XYZ file of C-alpha atoms in Angstrom:
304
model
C -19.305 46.024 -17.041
C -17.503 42.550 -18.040
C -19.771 39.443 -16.867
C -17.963 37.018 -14.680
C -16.396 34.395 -16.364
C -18.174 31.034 -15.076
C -16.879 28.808 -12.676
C -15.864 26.107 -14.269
C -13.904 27.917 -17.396
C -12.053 29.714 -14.257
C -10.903 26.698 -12.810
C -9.851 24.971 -16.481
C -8.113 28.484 -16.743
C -6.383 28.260 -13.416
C -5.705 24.597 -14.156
C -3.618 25.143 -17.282
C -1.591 27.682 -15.598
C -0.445 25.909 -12.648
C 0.407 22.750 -14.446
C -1.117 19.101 -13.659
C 1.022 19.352 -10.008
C 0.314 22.885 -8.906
C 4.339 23.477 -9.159
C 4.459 26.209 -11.782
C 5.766 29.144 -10.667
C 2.849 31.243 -11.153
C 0.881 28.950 -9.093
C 1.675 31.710 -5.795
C 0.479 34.431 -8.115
C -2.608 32.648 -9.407
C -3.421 32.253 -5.096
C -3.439 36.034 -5.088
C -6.110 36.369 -7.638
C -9.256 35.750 -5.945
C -10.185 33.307 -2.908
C -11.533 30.809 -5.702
C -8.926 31.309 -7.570
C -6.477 30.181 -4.109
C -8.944 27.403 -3.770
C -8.400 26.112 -7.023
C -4.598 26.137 -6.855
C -4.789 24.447 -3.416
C -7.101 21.565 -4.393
C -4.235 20.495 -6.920
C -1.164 21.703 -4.625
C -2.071 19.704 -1.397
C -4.027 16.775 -3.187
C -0.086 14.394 -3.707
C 1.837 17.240 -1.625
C 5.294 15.454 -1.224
C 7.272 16.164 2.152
C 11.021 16.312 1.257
C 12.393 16.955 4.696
C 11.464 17.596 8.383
C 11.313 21.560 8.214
C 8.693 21.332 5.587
C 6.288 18.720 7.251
C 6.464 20.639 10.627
C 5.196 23.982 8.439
C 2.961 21.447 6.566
C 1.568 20.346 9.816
C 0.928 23.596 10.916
C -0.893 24.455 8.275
C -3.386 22.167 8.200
C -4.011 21.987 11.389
C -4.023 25.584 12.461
C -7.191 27.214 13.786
C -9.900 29.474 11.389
C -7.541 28.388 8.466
C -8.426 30.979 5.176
C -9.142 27.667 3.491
C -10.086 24.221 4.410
C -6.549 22.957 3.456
C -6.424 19.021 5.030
C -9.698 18.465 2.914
C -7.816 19.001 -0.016
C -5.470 16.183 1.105
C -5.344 12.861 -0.942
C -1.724 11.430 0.005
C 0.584 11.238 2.612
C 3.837 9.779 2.838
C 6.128 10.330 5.901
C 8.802 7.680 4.569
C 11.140 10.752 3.940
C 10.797 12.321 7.875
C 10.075 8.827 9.537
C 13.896 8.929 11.788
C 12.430 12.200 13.307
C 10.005 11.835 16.332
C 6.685 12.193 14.182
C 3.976 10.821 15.710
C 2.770 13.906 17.800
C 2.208 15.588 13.862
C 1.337 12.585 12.274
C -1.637 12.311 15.391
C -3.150 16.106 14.314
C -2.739 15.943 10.125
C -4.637 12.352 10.077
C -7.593 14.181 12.422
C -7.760 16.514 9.860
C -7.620 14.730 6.419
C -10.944 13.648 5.762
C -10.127 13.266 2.207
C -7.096 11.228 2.432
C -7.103 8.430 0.041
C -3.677 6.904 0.750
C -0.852 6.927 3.766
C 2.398 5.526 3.724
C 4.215 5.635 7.103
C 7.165 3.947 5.673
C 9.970 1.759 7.668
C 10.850 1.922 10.650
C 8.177 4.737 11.141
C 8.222 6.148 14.557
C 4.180 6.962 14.399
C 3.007 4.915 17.635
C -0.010 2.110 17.767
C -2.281 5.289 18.842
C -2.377 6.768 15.693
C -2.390 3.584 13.233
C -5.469 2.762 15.366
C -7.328 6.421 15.072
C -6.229 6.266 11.352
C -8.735 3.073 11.114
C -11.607 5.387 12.987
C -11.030 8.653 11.056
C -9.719 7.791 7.732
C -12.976 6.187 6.362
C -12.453 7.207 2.513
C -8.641 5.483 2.911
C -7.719 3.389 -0.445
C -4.327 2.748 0.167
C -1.977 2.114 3.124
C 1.300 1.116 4.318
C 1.999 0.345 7.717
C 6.397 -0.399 8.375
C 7.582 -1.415 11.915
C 7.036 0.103 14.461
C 9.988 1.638 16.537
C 10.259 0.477 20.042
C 7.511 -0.975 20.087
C 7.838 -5.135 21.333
C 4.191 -6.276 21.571
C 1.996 -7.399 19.460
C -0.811 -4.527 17.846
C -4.315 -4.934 18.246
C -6.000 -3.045 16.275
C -9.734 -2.603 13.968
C -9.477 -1.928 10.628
C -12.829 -2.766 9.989
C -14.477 0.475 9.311
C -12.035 1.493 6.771
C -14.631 -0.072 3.741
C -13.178 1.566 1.207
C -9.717 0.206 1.965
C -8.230 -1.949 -1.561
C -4.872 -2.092 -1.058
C -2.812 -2.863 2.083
C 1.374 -3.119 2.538
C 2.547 -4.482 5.851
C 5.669 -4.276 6.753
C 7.173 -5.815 10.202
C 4.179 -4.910 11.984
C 3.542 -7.151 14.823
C 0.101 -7.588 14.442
C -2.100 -10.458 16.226
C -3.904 -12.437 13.858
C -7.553 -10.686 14.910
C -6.414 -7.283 14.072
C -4.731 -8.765 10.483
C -8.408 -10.546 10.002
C -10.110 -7.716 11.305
C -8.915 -5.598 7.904
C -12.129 -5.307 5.440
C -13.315 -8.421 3.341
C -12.891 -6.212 -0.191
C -9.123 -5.770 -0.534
C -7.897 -6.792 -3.824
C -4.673 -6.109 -3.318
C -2.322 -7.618 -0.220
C 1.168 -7.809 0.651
C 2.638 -8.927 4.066
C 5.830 -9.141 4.813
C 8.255 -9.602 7.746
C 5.183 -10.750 9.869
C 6.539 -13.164 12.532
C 3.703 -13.529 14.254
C 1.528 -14.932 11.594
C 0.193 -18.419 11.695
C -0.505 -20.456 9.165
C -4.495 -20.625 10.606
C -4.241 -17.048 10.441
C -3.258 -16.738 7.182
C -5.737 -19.358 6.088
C -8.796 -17.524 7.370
C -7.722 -14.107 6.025
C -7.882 -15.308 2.394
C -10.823 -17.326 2.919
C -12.385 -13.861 4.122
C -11.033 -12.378 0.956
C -11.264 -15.355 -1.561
C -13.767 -12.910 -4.059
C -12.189 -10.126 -4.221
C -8.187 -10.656 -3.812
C -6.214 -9.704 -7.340
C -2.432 -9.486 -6.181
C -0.529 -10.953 -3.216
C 2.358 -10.816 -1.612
C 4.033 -12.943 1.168
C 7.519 -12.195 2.055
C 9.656 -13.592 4.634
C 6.355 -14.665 6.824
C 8.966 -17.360 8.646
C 6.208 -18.955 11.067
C 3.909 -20.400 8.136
C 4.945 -23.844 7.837
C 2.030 -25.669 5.734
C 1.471 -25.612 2.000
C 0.784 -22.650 0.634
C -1.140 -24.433 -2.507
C -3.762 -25.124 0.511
C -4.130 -21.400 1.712
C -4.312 -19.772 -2.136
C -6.956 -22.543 -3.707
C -10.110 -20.140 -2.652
C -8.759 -16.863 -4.717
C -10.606 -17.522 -7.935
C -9.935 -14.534 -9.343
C -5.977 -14.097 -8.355
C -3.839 -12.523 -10.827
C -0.632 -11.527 -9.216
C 1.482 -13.763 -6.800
C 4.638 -13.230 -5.350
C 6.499 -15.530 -2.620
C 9.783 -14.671 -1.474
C 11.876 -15.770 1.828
C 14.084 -18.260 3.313
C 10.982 -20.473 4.309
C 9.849 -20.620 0.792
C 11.005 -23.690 -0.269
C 10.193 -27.122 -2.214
C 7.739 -28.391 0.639
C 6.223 -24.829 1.204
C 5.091 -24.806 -2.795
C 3.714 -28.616 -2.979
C 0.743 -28.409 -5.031
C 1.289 -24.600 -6.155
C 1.986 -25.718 -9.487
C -1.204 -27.942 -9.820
C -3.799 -25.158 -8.957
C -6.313 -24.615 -12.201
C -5.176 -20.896 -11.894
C -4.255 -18.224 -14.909
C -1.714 -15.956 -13.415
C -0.469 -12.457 -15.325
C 2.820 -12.490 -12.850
C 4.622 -15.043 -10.586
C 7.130 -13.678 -8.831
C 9.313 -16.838 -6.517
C 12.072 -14.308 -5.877
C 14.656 -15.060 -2.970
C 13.576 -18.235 -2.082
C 15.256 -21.397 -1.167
C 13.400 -23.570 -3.897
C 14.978 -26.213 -6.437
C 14.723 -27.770 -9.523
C 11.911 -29.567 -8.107
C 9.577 -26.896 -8.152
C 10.679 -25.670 -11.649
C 9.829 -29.031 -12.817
C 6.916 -29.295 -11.066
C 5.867 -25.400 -12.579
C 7.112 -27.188 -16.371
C 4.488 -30.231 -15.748
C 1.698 -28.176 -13.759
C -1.959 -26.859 -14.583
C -0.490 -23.458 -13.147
C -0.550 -20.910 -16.140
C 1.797 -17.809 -16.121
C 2.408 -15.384 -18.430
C 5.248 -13.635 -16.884
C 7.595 -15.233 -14.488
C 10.378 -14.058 -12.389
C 12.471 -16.638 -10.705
C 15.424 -14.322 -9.849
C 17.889 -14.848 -6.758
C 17.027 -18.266 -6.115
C 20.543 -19.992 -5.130
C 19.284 -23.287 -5.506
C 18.258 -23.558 -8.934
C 20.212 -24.408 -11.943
C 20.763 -22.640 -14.954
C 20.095 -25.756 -17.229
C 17.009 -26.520 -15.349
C 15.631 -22.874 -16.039
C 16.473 -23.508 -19.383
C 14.327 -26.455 -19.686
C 11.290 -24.658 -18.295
C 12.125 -22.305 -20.913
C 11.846 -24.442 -23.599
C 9.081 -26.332 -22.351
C 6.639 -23.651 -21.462
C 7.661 -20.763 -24.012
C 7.596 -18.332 -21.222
């Protein structure tokens, strides 16, 4: 009699014949093989499983979430994205997978997303391995959130869109993120703002504020802390010449700058030209305001 082949050469072996995504073909035959062998092809299938359309996240759902499963199938869960099924009614689903996705390292909910305040705020309970997420506005839904986010610690990277969150549940997100982007928020203050990236000043790498129309001060004064900022982008209609005062004079070394859609002038491309601000790569597109010869100058001046 044959001895086994080991574990690990079975899995390599498995591996190579499903392909790096688990979408080969034989990957249905290779589940037939052996309950390791299923286990295997699952732990790649489900890890980035992408939902196309509504049919396939209701059988998804069911799935995962079904009772004395063969296999533990939401721990093999890394990734969700409901973007493509977010004009369905989805939060009912959305409620059970997230209870049972230990593993999951990233969500995206999308925008609008129709998941309710119920299960963004059992997401920050359950999901305590969560790396990544997205939060879009919420349908029907007028008030402001209150939520804690402060027991997802291994949270790094947070995108939110539209959500009307109060300025304790924004603050209440853990102090390691390194990467931030907030957009749409009309309910932030500039206070708020302030104390978030004071929070954060160690550890933030890339921001983003977009369209954030109730900060009104300088936001020179809010980014001085983040020593160790690399990427910065500021778009919207309240991003203007008084709004960037002093950006250009922080002692900072940026690898992007991105003043996209703003309402900013030569003034601030001079003031860039003349600064202490270093960039290697700058984007200044869709800015109405600015001239082309003034770009050109900056060009010239800065070799960018």
């Amino acid at each position: 009699m044959l001895p086994p082949i080991p574990y690990d050469l079975q899995q390599v072996i498995c591996e190579i014949a499903i392909g790096p995504r688990g979408n080969d073909p034989f990957a249905f035959k290779a589940m037939r093989v052996s309950k390791l062998w299923a286990h295997f092809v699952c732990s790649v299938l489900y890890r980035n499983y992408r939902i196309n359309d509504y049919l396939q996240f209701v059988g998804f759902v069911k799935t995962i979430t079904s009772d004395g499963p063969t296999l533990p199938y939401g721990s093999y869960i890394h990734s969700v994205d409901l973007t493509s099924v977010n004009r369905y009614g989805i939060d009912m689903r959305a409620h059970k997978l997230i209870r049972h996705c230990p593993n999951l390292l990233s969500v995206t909910l999308g925008h609008p997303t129709s998941v309710k305040p119920n299960t963004v705020k059992m997401m920050a309970k359950y999901c305590k391995k969560l790396h990544t997420l997205q939060i879009g506005g919420m349908e029907s839904f007028p008030f402001m959130l209150e939520c804690d986010f402060s027991k997802l610690v291994s949270l790094r990277s947070v995108d939110i869109f539209t959500t009307p969150l109060t300025g304790a549940s924004l603050n209440s997100l853990p102090p390691n993120l390194e990467q931030v982007r907030l957009a749409r928020l009309d309910g932030l203050e500039d206070a708020d703002l302030a104390t978030f990236i004071e929070s954060r000043k160690d550890t933030i790498k890339a921001l983003r504020i977009d369209g954030c129309t109730r900060f009104k001060g300088r936001i020179a004064d809010v980014l001085r802390p983040l020593a160790r900022l690399e990427r910065l982008e500021l778009a919207g209609s309240n991003m203007d010449d008084k709004r960037m005062e002093g950006l250009c004079d922080l002692p900072f070394t940026l690898e992007c700058l991105h003043l996209c859609n703003t309402l900013i002038t030569d003034q601030t491309i001079l003031a860039l030209a003349a600064g202490r601000l270093k960039v290697h790569h700058l984007d200044i597109s869709n800015n109405p305001l600015l001239t082309d010869d003034c770009v050109k100058s900056l060009l010239m001046q800065r070799h960018l």
